[in-house]
PDB file of C-alpha atoms in Angstrom:
ATOM      1  CA  MET A  15     -14.568 -66.195   0.576  1.00 43.00           C
ATOM      2  CA  ASN A  16     -17.541 -63.894  -0.098  1.00 37.00           C
ATOM      3  CA  LYS A  17     -18.208 -63.674   3.652  1.00 37.00           C
ATOM      4  CA  ILE A  18     -14.618 -62.593   4.247  1.00 33.00           C
ATOM      5  CA  TYR A  19     -14.982 -59.882   1.587  1.00 33.00           C
ATOM      6  CA  LEU A  20     -18.134 -58.560   3.242  1.00 33.00           C
ATOM      7  CA  LEU A  21     -16.550 -58.642   6.674  1.00 34.00           C
ATOM      8  CA  LEU A  22     -13.445 -56.788   5.538  1.00 35.00           C
ATOM      9  CA  LEU A  23     -15.533 -54.255   3.653  1.00 37.00           C
ATOM     10  CA  SER A  24     -17.416 -53.474   6.841  1.00 39.00           C
ATOM     11  CA  LEU A  25     -14.133 -53.043   8.721  1.00 38.00           C
ATOM     12  CA  LEU A  26     -12.478 -50.727   6.189  1.00 41.00           C
ATOM     13  CA  PRO A  27     -12.419 -47.032   7.094  1.00 41.00           C
ATOM     14  CA  TYR A  28     -15.443 -45.343   5.583  1.00 39.00           C
ATOM     15  CA  THR A  29     -13.224 -42.856   3.799  1.00 40.00           C
ATOM     16  CA  MET A  30     -12.310 -45.657   1.449  1.00 45.00           C
ATOM     17  CA  VAL A  31     -15.792 -45.481  -0.071  1.00 41.00           C
ATOM     18  CA  GLY A  32     -16.948 -42.131   1.260  1.00 47.00           C
ATOM     19  CA  GLN A  33     -16.272 -40.009  -1.849  1.00 68.00           C
ATOM     20  CA  TYR A  34     -17.427 -42.332  -4.605  1.00 80.00           C
ATOM     21  CA  THR A  35     -21.164 -42.383  -5.363  1.00 82.00           C
ATOM     22  CA  ASP A  36     -23.221 -44.979  -7.221  1.00 87.00           C
ATOM     23  CA  ILE A  37     -24.698 -42.173  -9.363  1.00 90.00           C
ATOM     24  CA  ILE A  38     -22.514 -39.739 -11.309  1.00 94.00           C
ATOM     25  CA  ASN A  39     -21.530 -36.622  -9.361  1.00 91.00           C
ATOM     26  CA  SER A  40     -20.593 -33.836 -11.776  1.00 96.00           C
ATOM     27  CA  ASN A  41     -19.272 -30.302 -11.322  1.00 96.00           C
ATOM     28  CA  LEU A  42     -21.905 -29.278 -13.873  1.00 95.00           C
ATOM     29  CA  PRO A  43     -24.131 -27.341 -14.027  1.00 92.00           C
ATOM     30  CA  GLY A  44     -22.345 -24.152 -13.029  1.00 94.00           C
ATOM     31  CA  ASN A  45     -18.703 -23.133 -12.838  1.00 96.00           C
ATOM     32  CA  SER A  46     -17.807 -24.204  -9.293  1.00 97.00           C
ATOM     33  CA  GLN A  47     -15.862 -27.318  -8.268  1.00 97.00           C
ATOM     34  CA  SER A  48     -17.190 -29.888  -5.813  1.00 96.00           C
ATOM     35  CA  ALA A  49     -15.011 -30.724  -2.803  1.00 97.00           C
ATOM     36  CA  TYR A  50     -15.181 -34.445  -3.589  1.00 95.00           C
ATOM     37  CA  ALA A  51     -13.175 -36.526  -6.046  1.00 95.00           C
ATOM     38  CA  VAL A  52     -14.762 -38.911  -8.542  1.00 95.00           C
ATOM     39  CA  GLY A  53     -13.140 -41.981  -6.936  1.00 92.00           C
ATOM     40  CA  PRO A  54     -10.166 -44.203  -7.862  1.00 93.00           C
ATOM     41  CA  ARG A  55     -10.266 -45.735 -11.358  1.00 92.00           C
ATOM     42  CA  VAL A  56     -13.173 -43.513 -12.374  1.00 96.00           C
ATOM     43  CA  LEU A  57     -12.700 -41.505 -15.578  1.00 97.00           C
ATOM     44  CA  GLN A  58     -15.235 -38.693 -15.937  1.00 98.00           C
ATOM     45  CA  MET A  59     -15.759 -36.330 -18.874  1.00 98.00           C
ATOM     46  CA  GLU A  60     -17.758 -33.114 -18.537  1.00 98.00           C
ATOM     47  CA  GLY A  61     -18.474 -30.490 -21.174  1.00 98.00           C
ATOM     48  CA  GLY A  62     -20.950 -28.276 -22.907  1.00 97.00           C
ATOM     49  CA  LEU A  63     -21.808 -26.132 -25.908  1.00 98.00           C
ATOM     50  CA  TRP A  64     -22.141 -22.471 -24.934  1.00 98.00           C
ATOM     51  CA  TYR A  65     -23.098 -19.155 -26.456  1.00 98.00           C
ATOM     52  CA  GLU A  66     -22.419 -15.650 -25.127  1.00 97.00           C
ATOM     53  CA  HIS A  67     -23.440 -12.205 -26.354  1.00 97.00           C
ATOM     54  CA  ASN A  68     -21.542  -9.117 -25.142  1.00 94.00           C
ATOM     55  CA  ARG A  69     -22.294  -5.451 -25.691  1.00 93.00           C
ATOM     56  CA  HIS A  70     -19.775  -2.845 -24.519  1.00 89.00           C
ATOM     57  CA  LYS A  71     -21.412   0.448 -23.544  1.00 85.00           C
ATOM     58  CA  VAL A  72     -18.276   2.596 -23.850  1.00 87.00           C
ATOM     59  CA  THR A  73     -16.610   1.242 -27.003  1.00 84.00           C
ATOM     60  CA  GLN A  74     -19.931   0.511 -28.747  1.00 86.00           C
ATOM     61  CA  THR A  75     -18.762  -2.952 -29.752  1.00 90.00           C
ATOM     62  CA  GLU A  76     -20.870  -6.080 -30.019  1.00 94.00           C
ATOM     63  CA  MET A  77     -19.389  -9.555 -29.578  1.00 93.00           C
ATOM     64  CA  HIS A  78     -20.811 -13.011 -30.268  1.00 96.00           C
ATOM     65  CA  TYR A  79     -19.072 -16.091 -28.857  1.00 95.00           C
ATOM     66  CA  ALA A  80     -19.739 -19.801 -29.287  1.00 97.00           C
ATOM     67  CA  GLY A  81     -17.639 -22.678 -28.091  1.00 97.00           C
ATOM     68  CA  ILE A  82     -17.028 -25.817 -26.097  1.00 97.00           C
ATOM     69  CA  ASN A  83     -16.101 -26.156 -22.433  1.00 97.00           C
ATOM     70  CA  TYR A  84     -14.461 -29.470 -21.532  1.00 98.00           C
ATOM     71  CA  ALA A  85     -13.096 -31.191 -18.453  1.00 98.00           C
ATOM     72  CA  VAL A  86     -11.537 -34.620 -17.910  1.00 98.00           C
ATOM     73  CA  ARG A  87     -11.337 -35.897 -14.314  1.00 98.00           C
ATOM     74  CA  TYR A  88      -9.624 -39.055 -13.071  1.00 97.00           C
ATOM     75  CA  GLY A  89      -9.450 -40.429  -9.542  1.00 94.00           C
ATOM     76  CA  PHE A  90      -6.376 -42.364  -8.465  1.00 88.00           C
ATOM     77  CA  PHE A  91      -4.221 -43.429  -5.523  1.00 81.00           C
ATOM     78  CA  ARG A  92      -6.777 -42.527  -2.856  1.00 82.00           C
ATOM     79  CA  GLU A  93     -10.483 -41.723  -2.651  1.00 88.00           C
ATOM     80  CA  ARG A  94      -9.661 -38.111  -1.822  1.00 93.00           C
ATOM     81  CA  LEU A  95      -7.466 -37.318  -4.833  1.00 96.00           C
ATOM     82  CA  GLU A  96      -8.222 -36.554  -8.464  1.00 96.00           C
ATOM     83  CA  ALA A  97      -6.422 -35.060 -11.459  1.00 98.00           C
ATOM     84  CA  MET A  98      -8.207 -32.715 -13.819  1.00 98.00           C
ATOM     85  CA  LEU A  99      -7.713 -31.140 -17.247  1.00 98.00           C
ATOM     86  CA  ASN A 100     -10.151 -28.453 -18.313  1.00 96.00           C
ATOM     87  CA  GLY A 101     -10.301 -25.774 -20.981  1.00 96.00           C
ATOM     88  CA  THR A 102     -12.329 -23.768 -23.479  1.00 95.00           C
ATOM     89  CA  LEU A 103     -12.382 -23.717 -27.281  1.00 94.00           C
ATOM     90  CA  ALA A 104     -14.144 -20.680 -28.787  1.00 94.00           C
ATOM     91  CA  TYR A 105     -15.233 -18.948 -31.987  1.00 95.00           C
ATOM     92  CA  ASP A 106     -15.916 -15.217 -31.783  1.00 93.00           C
ATOM     93  CA  LYS A 107     -17.340 -12.533 -34.045  1.00 94.00           C
ATOM     94  CA  THR A 108     -16.786  -8.886 -33.102  1.00 91.00           C
ATOM     95  CA  LEU A 109     -18.664  -5.949 -34.654  1.00 92.00           C
ATOM     96  CA  ALA A 110     -17.099  -2.519 -34.122  1.00 87.00           C
ATOM     97  CA  HIS A 111     -17.470   0.686 -36.179  1.00 83.00           C
ATOM     98  CA  ASN A 112     -18.698  -1.106 -39.306  1.00 85.00           C
ATOM     99  CA  THR A 113     -15.839  -3.596 -39.049  1.00 91.00           C
ATOM    100  CA  THR A 114     -16.225  -7.324 -38.447  1.00 92.00           C
ATOM    101  CA  THR A 115     -13.472  -9.602 -37.169  1.00 90.00           C
ATOM    102  CA  THR A 116     -13.588 -13.325 -36.373  1.00 91.00           C
ATOM    103  CA  HIS A 117     -11.309 -15.726 -34.568  1.00 90.00           C
ATOM    104  CA  PHE A 118     -11.239 -19.400 -33.634  1.00 91.00           C
ATOM    105  CA  GLY A 119      -8.975 -21.065 -31.069  1.00 88.00           C
ATOM    106  CA  PHE A 120      -8.361 -22.128 -27.493  1.00 90.00           C
ATOM    107  CA  VAL A 121      -9.114 -19.583 -24.778  1.00 90.00           C
ATOM    108  CA  ASN A 122      -7.178 -21.347 -22.029  1.00 90.00           C
ATOM    109  CA  ASN A 123      -6.282 -24.777 -20.627  1.00 95.00           C
ATOM    110  CA  THR A 124      -5.581 -25.757 -17.034  1.00 97.00           C
ATOM    111  CA  ILE A 125      -4.196 -28.986 -15.591  1.00 98.00           C
ATOM    112  CA  GLY A 126      -4.152 -29.661 -11.869  1.00 98.00           C
ATOM    113  CA  ALA A 127      -5.141 -31.855  -8.947  1.00 98.00           C
ATOM    114  CA  LYS A 128      -7.655 -31.657  -6.108  1.00 98.00           C
ATOM    115  CA  TYR A 129      -7.359 -33.211  -2.656  1.00 97.00           C
ATOM    116  CA  LEU A 130     -10.024 -33.474   0.045  1.00 96.00           C
ATOM    117  CA  LEU A 131      -8.434 -32.155   3.240  1.00 96.00           C
ATOM    118  CA  PHE A 132     -11.343 -32.531   5.649  1.00 96.00           C
ATOM    119  CA  LYS A 133     -14.713 -34.245   5.774  1.00 93.00           C
ATOM    120  CA  PRO A 134     -16.973 -34.036   8.877  1.00 93.00           C
ATOM    121  CA  LYS A 135     -17.379 -37.430  10.534  1.00 86.00           C
ATOM    122  CA  PHE A 136     -21.134 -37.019  10.971  1.00 73.00           C
ATOM    123  CA  LEU A 137     -21.569 -37.276   7.185  1.00 76.00           C
ATOM    124  CA  ASP A 138     -20.679 -40.973   7.489  1.00 68.00           C
ATOM    125  CA  GLU A 139     -23.392 -41.697  10.053  1.00 63.00           C
ATOM    126  CA  GLU A 140     -26.249 -43.970   9.047  1.00 64.00           C
ATOM    127  CA  PRO A 141     -29.738 -42.387   8.723  1.00 66.00           C
ATOM    128  CA  ASN A 142     -32.077 -42.705  11.698  1.00 59.00           C
ATOM    129  CA  ILE A 143     -34.625 -45.242  10.472  1.00 59.00           C
ATOM    130  CA  TYR A 144     -36.946 -44.475  13.388  1.00 57.00           C
ATOM    131  CA  SER A 145     -37.256 -40.699  12.976  1.00 57.00           C
ATOM    132  CA  TRP A 146     -38.149 -38.703   9.859  1.00 58.00           C
ATOM    133  CA  LYS A 147     -37.651 -35.478  11.820  1.00 62.00           C
ATOM    134  CA  ALA A 148     -34.119 -36.419  12.866  1.00 60.00           C
ATOM    135  CA  ASN A 149     -33.145 -36.983   9.229  1.00 62.00           C
ATOM    136  CA  ASN A 150     -34.856 -33.937   7.711  1.00 64.00           C
ATOM    137  CA  SER A 151     -34.738 -31.122  10.272  1.00 66.00           C
ATOM    138  CA  PHE A 152     -32.106 -28.379  10.326  1.00 69.00           C
ATOM    139  CA  CYS A 153     -29.058 -28.995  12.497  1.00 80.00           C
ATOM    140  CA  TRP A 154     -26.297 -26.453  13.128  1.00 84.00           C
ATOM    141  CA  ARG A 155     -23.559 -29.046  12.655  1.00 86.00           C
ATOM    142  CA  ASN A 156     -24.702 -29.496   9.041  1.00 88.00           C
ATOM    143  CA  LEU A 157     -23.141 -26.114   8.293  1.00 91.00           C
ATOM    144  CA  THR A 158     -19.691 -27.629   8.901  1.00 93.00           C
ATOM    145  CA  PRO A 159     -18.169 -27.885   5.418  1.00 96.00           C
ATOM    146  CA  SER A 160     -15.973 -30.441   3.758  1.00 96.00           C
ATOM    147  CA  ILE A 161     -12.783 -28.688   2.636  1.00 98.00           C
ATOM    148  CA  ALA A 162     -10.657 -29.380  -0.434  1.00 98.00           C
ATOM    149  CA  LEU A 163      -7.749 -27.663  -2.152  1.00 98.00           C
ATOM    150  CA  TYR A 164      -7.129 -27.481  -5.899  1.00 99.00           C
ATOM    151  CA  ALA A 165      -3.786 -26.442  -7.415  1.00 98.00           C
ATOM    152  CA  GLY A 166      -3.160 -26.209 -11.130  1.00 98.00           C
ATOM    153  CA  MET A 167      -1.246 -24.581 -13.961  1.00 97.00           C
ATOM    154  CA  ASN A 168      -2.735 -22.526 -16.805  1.00 94.00           C
ATOM    155  CA  PHE A 169      -1.056 -23.017 -20.162  1.00 92.00           C
ATOM    156  CA  LEU A 170      -1.357 -21.704 -23.733  1.00 79.00           C
ATOM    157  CA  PRO A 171      -3.742 -18.810 -22.972  1.00 80.00           C
ATOM    158  CA  ASN A 172      -5.046 -16.739 -25.892  1.00 76.00           C
ATOM    159  CA  GLU A 173      -4.431 -13.048 -25.153  1.00 69.00           C
ATOM    160  CA  ARG A 174      -7.286 -12.091 -27.463  1.00 68.00           C
ATOM    161  CA  TYR A 175      -9.713 -13.032 -24.680  1.00 72.00           C
ATOM    162  CA  TYR A 176      -8.008 -11.138 -21.843  1.00 68.00           C
ATOM    163  CA  TYR A 177      -7.774  -7.494 -20.893  1.00 60.00           C
ATOM    164  CA  GLU A 178      -4.039  -7.657 -20.264  1.00 61.00           C
ATOM    165  CA  SER A 179      -0.937  -9.561 -21.311  1.00 73.00           C
ATOM    166  CA  VAL A 180      -0.974 -12.963 -19.614  1.00 79.00           C
ATOM    167  CA  PRO A 181       1.973 -15.338 -18.979  1.00 84.00           C
ATOM    168  CA  THR A 182       2.289 -18.505 -21.049  1.00 85.00           C
ATOM    169  CA  LEU A 183       2.316 -20.502 -17.804  1.00 91.00           C
ATOM    170  CA  SER A 184       0.631 -19.290 -14.621  1.00 92.00           C
ATOM    171  CA  PRO A 185      -0.657 -20.863 -11.386  1.00 96.00           C
ATOM    172  CA  LYS A 186      -4.234 -21.295 -10.220  1.00 97.00           C
ATOM    173  CA  VAL A 187      -5.395 -22.286  -6.728  1.00 98.00           C
ATOM    174  CA  VAL A 188      -8.904 -22.884  -5.397  1.00 99.00           C
ATOM    175  CA  ALA A 189     -10.094 -23.344  -1.823  1.00 99.00           C
ATOM    176  CA  ILE A 190     -13.324 -25.378  -1.877  1.00 99.00           C
ATOM    177  CA  PHE A 191     -15.973 -25.549   0.858  1.00 98.00           C
ATOM    178  CA  GLN A 192     -19.030 -27.821   0.556  1.00 97.00           C
ATOM    179  CA  ALA A 193     -21.896 -28.393   2.994  1.00 96.00           C
ATOM    180  CA  GLU A 194     -25.418 -29.839   3.071  1.00 93.00           C
ATOM    181  CA  PRO A 195     -27.315 -27.500   5.456  1.00 93.00           C
ATOM    182  CA  ILE A 196     -30.629 -29.311   4.919  1.00 90.00           C
ATOM    183  CA  PRO A 197     -31.464 -32.576   3.114  1.00 88.00           C
ATOM    184  CA  ARG A 198     -31.332 -32.348  -0.694  1.00 91.00           C
ATOM    185  CA  VAL A 199     -29.665 -28.922  -0.597  1.00 94.00           C
ATOM    186  CA  VAL A 200     -25.913 -28.574  -1.221  1.00 96.00           C
ATOM    187  CA  THR A 201     -23.897 -25.358  -1.039  1.00 97.00           C
ATOM    188  CA  VAL A 202     -20.454 -25.025  -2.619  1.00 98.00           C
ATOM    189  CA  LEU A 203     -18.116 -22.052  -2.223  1.00 98.00           C
ATOM    190  CA  ASN A 204     -14.956 -21.640  -4.322  1.00 99.00           C
ATOM    191  CA  LEU A 205     -12.354 -18.971  -3.497  1.00 99.00           C
ATOM    192  CA  ILE A 206     -10.032 -18.623  -6.493  1.00 99.00           C
ATOM    193  CA  GLY A 207      -6.641 -17.055  -7.103  1.00 97.00           C
ATOM    194  CA  ASP A 208      -5.705 -17.120 -10.797  1.00 95.00           C
ATOM    195  CA  ARG A 209      -2.649 -16.079 -12.859  1.00 91.00           C
ATOM    196  CA  PHE A 210      -1.019 -14.357  -9.886  1.00 90.00           C
ATOM    197  CA  LEU A 211       2.554 -14.270 -11.229  1.00 86.00           C
ATOM    198  CA  THR A 212       2.220 -10.557 -12.055  1.00 84.00           C
ATOM    199  CA  LYS A 213      -0.024  -7.845 -10.649  1.00 84.00           C
ATOM    200  CA  GLU A 214      -1.412  -7.006 -14.096  1.00 84.00           C
ATOM    201  CA  SER A 215      -2.572 -10.562 -14.811  1.00 85.00           C
ATOM    202  CA  THR A 216      -3.756 -11.500 -11.303  1.00 92.00           C
ATOM    203  CA  GLU A 217      -7.445 -12.285 -10.972  1.00 93.00           C
ATOM    204  CA  TYR A 218      -9.396 -13.182  -7.839  1.00 97.00           C
ATOM    205  CA  SER A 219     -12.919 -14.541  -7.833  1.00 98.00           C
ATOM    206  CA  TYR A 220     -15.513 -16.396  -5.824  1.00 99.00           C
ATOM    207  CA  ILE A 221     -18.273 -18.762  -6.918  1.00 99.00           C
ATOM    208  CA  LEU A 222     -21.199 -19.614  -4.632  1.00 99.00           C
ATOM    209  CA  THR A 223     -23.474 -22.408  -5.873  1.00 98.00           C
ATOM    210  CA  VAL A 224     -26.668 -23.710  -4.256  1.00 98.00           C
ATOM    211  CA  THR A 225     -28.147 -26.931  -5.672  1.00 97.00           C
ATOM    212  CA  HIS A 226     -31.492 -28.492  -4.732  1.00 96.00           C
ATOM    213  CA  ASN A 227     -32.268 -32.098  -5.630  1.00 94.00           C
ATOM    214  CA  LEU A 228     -35.997 -32.446  -6.300  1.00 94.00           C
ATOM    215  CA  ASP A 229     -38.116 -35.113  -4.624  1.00 83.00           C
ATOM    216  CA  ASN A 230     -38.090 -37.388  -7.680  1.00 80.00           C
ATOM    217  CA  GLY A 231     -34.302 -37.672  -7.312  1.00 82.00           C
ATOM    218  CA  TRP A 232     -33.585 -37.335 -11.043  1.00 92.00           C
ATOM    219  CA  PHE A 233     -33.818 -33.551 -11.436  1.00 96.00           C
ATOM    220  CA  SER A 234     -31.834 -30.825  -9.685  1.00 96.00           C
ATOM    221  CA  ILE A 235     -32.074 -27.046  -9.925  1.00 97.00           C
ATOM    222  CA  PHE A 236     -29.289 -24.635  -9.085  1.00 97.00           C
ATOM    223  CA  ALA A 237     -28.487 -20.954  -8.604  1.00 98.00           C
ATOM    224  CA  GLU A 238     -24.989 -19.521  -8.745  1.00 99.00           C
ATOM    225  CA  GLN A 239     -23.327 -16.186  -8.072  1.00 98.00           C
ATOM    226  CA  GLN A 240     -19.814 -15.433  -9.328  1.00 98.00           C
ATOM    227  CA  GLY A 241     -17.708 -12.366  -8.596  1.00 98.00           C
ATOM    228  CA  VAL A 242     -14.598 -11.519 -10.638  1.00 96.00           C
ATOM    229  CA  TYR A 243     -11.983  -8.973  -9.535  1.00 95.00           C
ATOM    230  CA  SER A 244      -8.853  -7.762 -11.348  1.00 91.00           C
ATOM    231  CA  ASP A 245      -7.174  -4.441 -12.136  1.00 88.00           C
ATOM    232  CA  ARG A 246      -8.795  -4.297 -15.582  1.00 84.00           C
ATOM    233  CA  TYR A 247     -12.119  -6.083 -15.161  1.00 87.00           C
ATOM    234  CA  ARG A 248     -14.749  -6.579 -12.472  1.00 92.00           C
ATOM    235  CA  ASP A 249     -18.147  -8.188 -12.745  1.00 94.00           C
ATOM    236  CA  GLN A 250     -20.915 -10.064 -10.951  1.00 97.00           C
ATOM    237  CA  ILE A 251     -22.454 -12.987 -12.852  1.00 98.00           C
ATOM    238  CA  THR A 252     -25.672 -14.814 -11.937  1.00 98.00           C
ATOM    239  CA  ARG A 253     -26.573 -18.232 -13.338  1.00 98.00           C
ATOM    240  CA  LEU A 254     -29.679 -20.426 -13.053  1.00 98.00           C
ATOM    241  CA  GLY A 255     -30.002 -23.954 -14.380  1.00 97.00           C
ATOM    242  CA  VAL A 256     -31.204 -27.530 -14.197  1.00 98.00           C
ATOM    243  CA  ALA A 257     -29.622 -31.000 -14.318  1.00 98.00           C
ATOM    244  CA  PHE A 258     -31.136 -34.386 -15.176  1.00 98.00           C
ATOM    245  CA  ILE A 259     -29.689 -37.773 -14.226  1.00 96.00           C
ATOM    246  CA  ALA A 260     -30.298 -39.842 -17.370  1.00 96.00           C
ATOM    247  CA  SER A 261     -28.553 -42.933 -15.966  1.00 96.00           C
ATOM    248  CA  ALA A 262     -26.094 -43.893 -13.248  1.00 94.00           C
ATOM    249  CA  ASN A 263     -23.218 -42.710 -15.450  1.00 97.00           C
ATOM    250  CA  LEU A 264     -24.805 -39.917 -17.519  1.00 98.00           C
ATOM    251  CA  GLN A 265     -26.014 -36.435 -16.560  1.00 98.00           C
ATOM    252  CA  LEU A 266     -27.510 -33.733 -18.813  1.00 98.00           C
ATOM    253  CA  ASN A 267     -27.667 -30.070 -17.857  1.00 98.00           C
ATOM    254  CA  ALA A 268     -28.511 -26.555 -19.054  1.00 98.00           C
ATOM    255  CA  ASP A 269     -28.076 -23.073 -17.610  1.00 98.00           C
ATOM    256  CA  LEU A 270     -28.525 -19.363 -18.399  1.00 98.00           C
ATOM    257  CA  GLY A 271     -26.456 -16.478 -17.057  1.00 98.00           C
ATOM    258  CA  ILE A 272     -26.221 -12.697 -17.000  1.00 98.00           C
ATOM    259  CA  GLY A 273     -23.404 -10.298 -16.091  1.00 96.00           C
ATOM    260  CA  TRP A 274     -24.354  -7.136 -14.220  1.00 95.00           C
ATOM    261  CA  ASN A 275     -21.529  -4.944 -15.528  1.00 92.00           C
ATOM    262  CA  ASP A 276     -22.128  -2.878 -18.682  1.00 87.00           C
ATOM    263  CA  THR A 277     -18.516  -2.828 -19.880  1.00 86.00           C
ATOM    264  CA  PRO A 278     -19.432  -5.254 -21.302  1.00 89.00           C
ATOM    265  CA  GLN A 279     -22.975  -6.433 -20.560  1.00 93.00           C
ATOM    266  CA  ARG A 280     -22.933 -10.245 -20.828  1.00 96.00           C
ATOM    267  CA  TYR A 281     -25.681 -12.796 -21.615  1.00 97.00           C
ATOM    268  CA  MET A 282     -24.804 -16.483 -21.771  1.00 98.00           C
ATOM    269  CA  GLY A 283     -26.240 -19.987 -22.015  1.00 98.00           C
ATOM    270  CA  LEU A 284     -24.910 -23.554 -21.984  1.00 98.00           C
ATOM    271  CA  ILE A 285     -26.160 -27.066 -22.753  1.00 98.00           C
ATOM    272  CA  GLY A 286     -23.904 -29.781 -21.374  1.00 98.00           C
ATOM    273  CA  ALA A 287     -23.406 -33.402 -20.450  1.00 98.00           C
ATOM    274  CA  SER A 288     -21.263 -35.471 -18.098  1.00 98.00           C
ATOM    275  CA  TYR A 289     -20.328 -39.123 -18.580  1.00 98.00           C
ATOM    276  CA  ARG A 290     -18.156 -41.456 -16.524  1.00 97.00           C
ATOM    277  CA  ILE A 291     -16.386 -44.750 -17.130  1.00 96.00           C
ATOM    278  CA  ASP A 292     -16.707 -46.463 -13.774  1.00 92.00           C
ATOM    279  CA  ASN A 293     -14.065 -49.011 -12.746  1.00 90.00           C
ATOM    280  CA  HIS A 294     -14.301 -48.208  -9.049  1.00 73.00           C
ATOM    281  CA  ASN A 295     -15.428 -51.730  -8.114  1.00 69.00           C
ATOM    282  CA  SER A 296     -12.161 -53.162  -9.428  1.00 61.00           C
ATOM    283  CA  TYR A 297     -10.301 -50.786  -7.090  1.00 60.00           C
ATOM    284  CA  ILE A 298     -12.357 -51.926  -4.089  1.00 58.00           C
ATOM    285  CA  LYS A 299     -11.829 -55.567  -5.069  1.00 52.00           C
ATOM    286  CA  LYS A 300      -8.057 -55.010  -5.234  1.00 56.00           C
ATOM    287  CA  VAL A 301      -8.070 -53.401  -1.781  1.00 57.00           C
ATOM    288  CA  LEU A 302     -10.050 -56.325  -0.382  1.00 53.00           C
ATOM    289  CA  ASN A 303      -7.743 -58.856  -2.033  1.00 54.00           C
ATOM    290  CA  ASP A 304      -4.761 -57.141  -0.425  1.00 56.00           C
ATOM    291  CA  LYS A 305      -6.535 -57.266   2.924  1.00 56.00           C
ATOM    292  CA  VAL A 306      -7.317 -60.964   2.547  1.00 54.00           C
ATOM    293  CA  LYS A 307      -3.686 -61.776   1.693  1.00 56.00           C
ATOM    294  CA  THR A 308      -2.371 -59.963   4.746  1.00 58.00           C
ATOM    295  CA  THR A 309      -5.021 -61.248   7.162  1.00 56.00           C
ATOM    296  CA  LYS A 310      -4.216 -64.498   8.938  1.00 51.00           C
ATOM    297  CA  ILE A 311      -7.044 -66.302  10.675  1.00 51.00           C
ATOM    298  CA  LYS A 312      -5.735 -68.454  13.478  1.00 51.00           C
ATOM    299  CA  HIS A 313      -7.692 -71.555  14.497  1.00 51.00           C
ATOM    300  CA  LYS A 314      -7.476 -72.904  18.001  1.00 53.00           C
ATOM    301  CA  LYS A 315      -6.138 -76.420  18.119  1.00 57.00           C
ATOM    302  CA  LYS A 316      -8.516 -78.942  19.559  1.00 57.00           C
ATOM    303  CA  PRO A 317      -7.142 -80.680  22.676  1.00 58.00           C
ATOM    304  CA  LYS A 318      -6.027 -84.216  22.034  1.00 60.00           C
ATOM    305  CA  LYS A 319      -8.261 -86.867  23.487  1.00 59.00           C
ATOM    306  CA  ARG A 320      -6.587 -88.989  26.136  1.00 59.00           C
ATOM    307  CA  LYS A 321      -6.577 -92.604  25.174  1.00 56.00           C
ATOM    308  CA  LYS A 322      -8.389 -94.867  27.510  1.00 56.00           C
ATOM    309  CA  ASN A 323      -6.379 -97.604  29.160  1.00 56.00           C
ATOM    310  CA  ASP A 324      -7.302-100.694  31.062  1.00 53.00           C
ATOM    311  CA  PHE A 325      -7.052 -98.946  34.459  1.00 50.00           C
ATOM    312  CA  ASP A 326      -9.678 -96.224  33.660  1.00 51.00           C
TER     313      ASP A 326
END
C-alpha cells in the first residue's frame, strides 16, 4: 500500500503540493501579501505589537499610538485558495494645544479570500544537481511573476483614524505579483484599491517588498516601500526589518519604518510572530486515499495450461 501511495503522489499534478511549504511562510515582516496560500487544512496566525509616533507640522499636534495587528489565514478546498481575517486594535494619545485626549478601540477589520491565478511552470522544475551556475545565475524568465487576486470587505471602521467619513462596509481588492529574480531573493508587489464606494473614502496604494534569505537559511532581511494616495492624504513609507525562523511552524520578526510626509511625519516599529497549526498531511492523505479507491489495477490472466493426454 505504501508503494501505491508513493506512486500516486508522484503522478499527482505538482500544483497539489506546490503552494504548501514544510517551513512556515508568513506575510510578515512588512505589510504586503504573498501570492501563495498557506495550504489546505493549515491554520496560520500572524500578528505583532506596534508603536507609532506622529507629529503634524501644520496643526502642531503630537500623536502616540500603540496596538496589535492580527491576521488569521486558513487554506481550504484547493492549494491555491485561502481565507483571511485581519485587523488592528489601537490605543492612542493625542497632544494638541495643551489638551490631551485618549482613545482605545478597533481601527478596522477586513475579511476576504485570496486565489492564485497563475504560477510559472519553471518554478516546479527540479534543481540541476550537476551545475551550481545553472541554479544560481540570473535568468530573464525568473522575472515572470506568480499572480494572485485578493478580494475582501472592510467592516466596523473607526472614523477617528481616518481623514474622511468612511462607510461601515466597503470593498478592498489587491492584485499580487511575486517573483524570485535570483536565488534567495523574493520580490512582492501589491496594487491595492481600498474603500472605493465613494470618491471621498477611496484610497489607492502600492507596496513593494524585497526579501533576502541569508545563507544560514534561518534569517531573512527585508526592505519595503509603500505609497498611499487619496484625496485627503498622501505619503511614502519605507520599512526595514528582519525575520527569524524559530521552528518549522514559528517565525519571529521585527521592523522599523518612517513616513516621508510631514503632515504628519510618522515613525513606527513592530515586533511580531507567526504560528501555524499544520494539518496539511491529512489533506494529502485524503487525496491519495480517494485516488486509491478510484484506481483499478487490472492483472492479466495467466493462460491455462493444456492438460497432457496419452497421445502427446
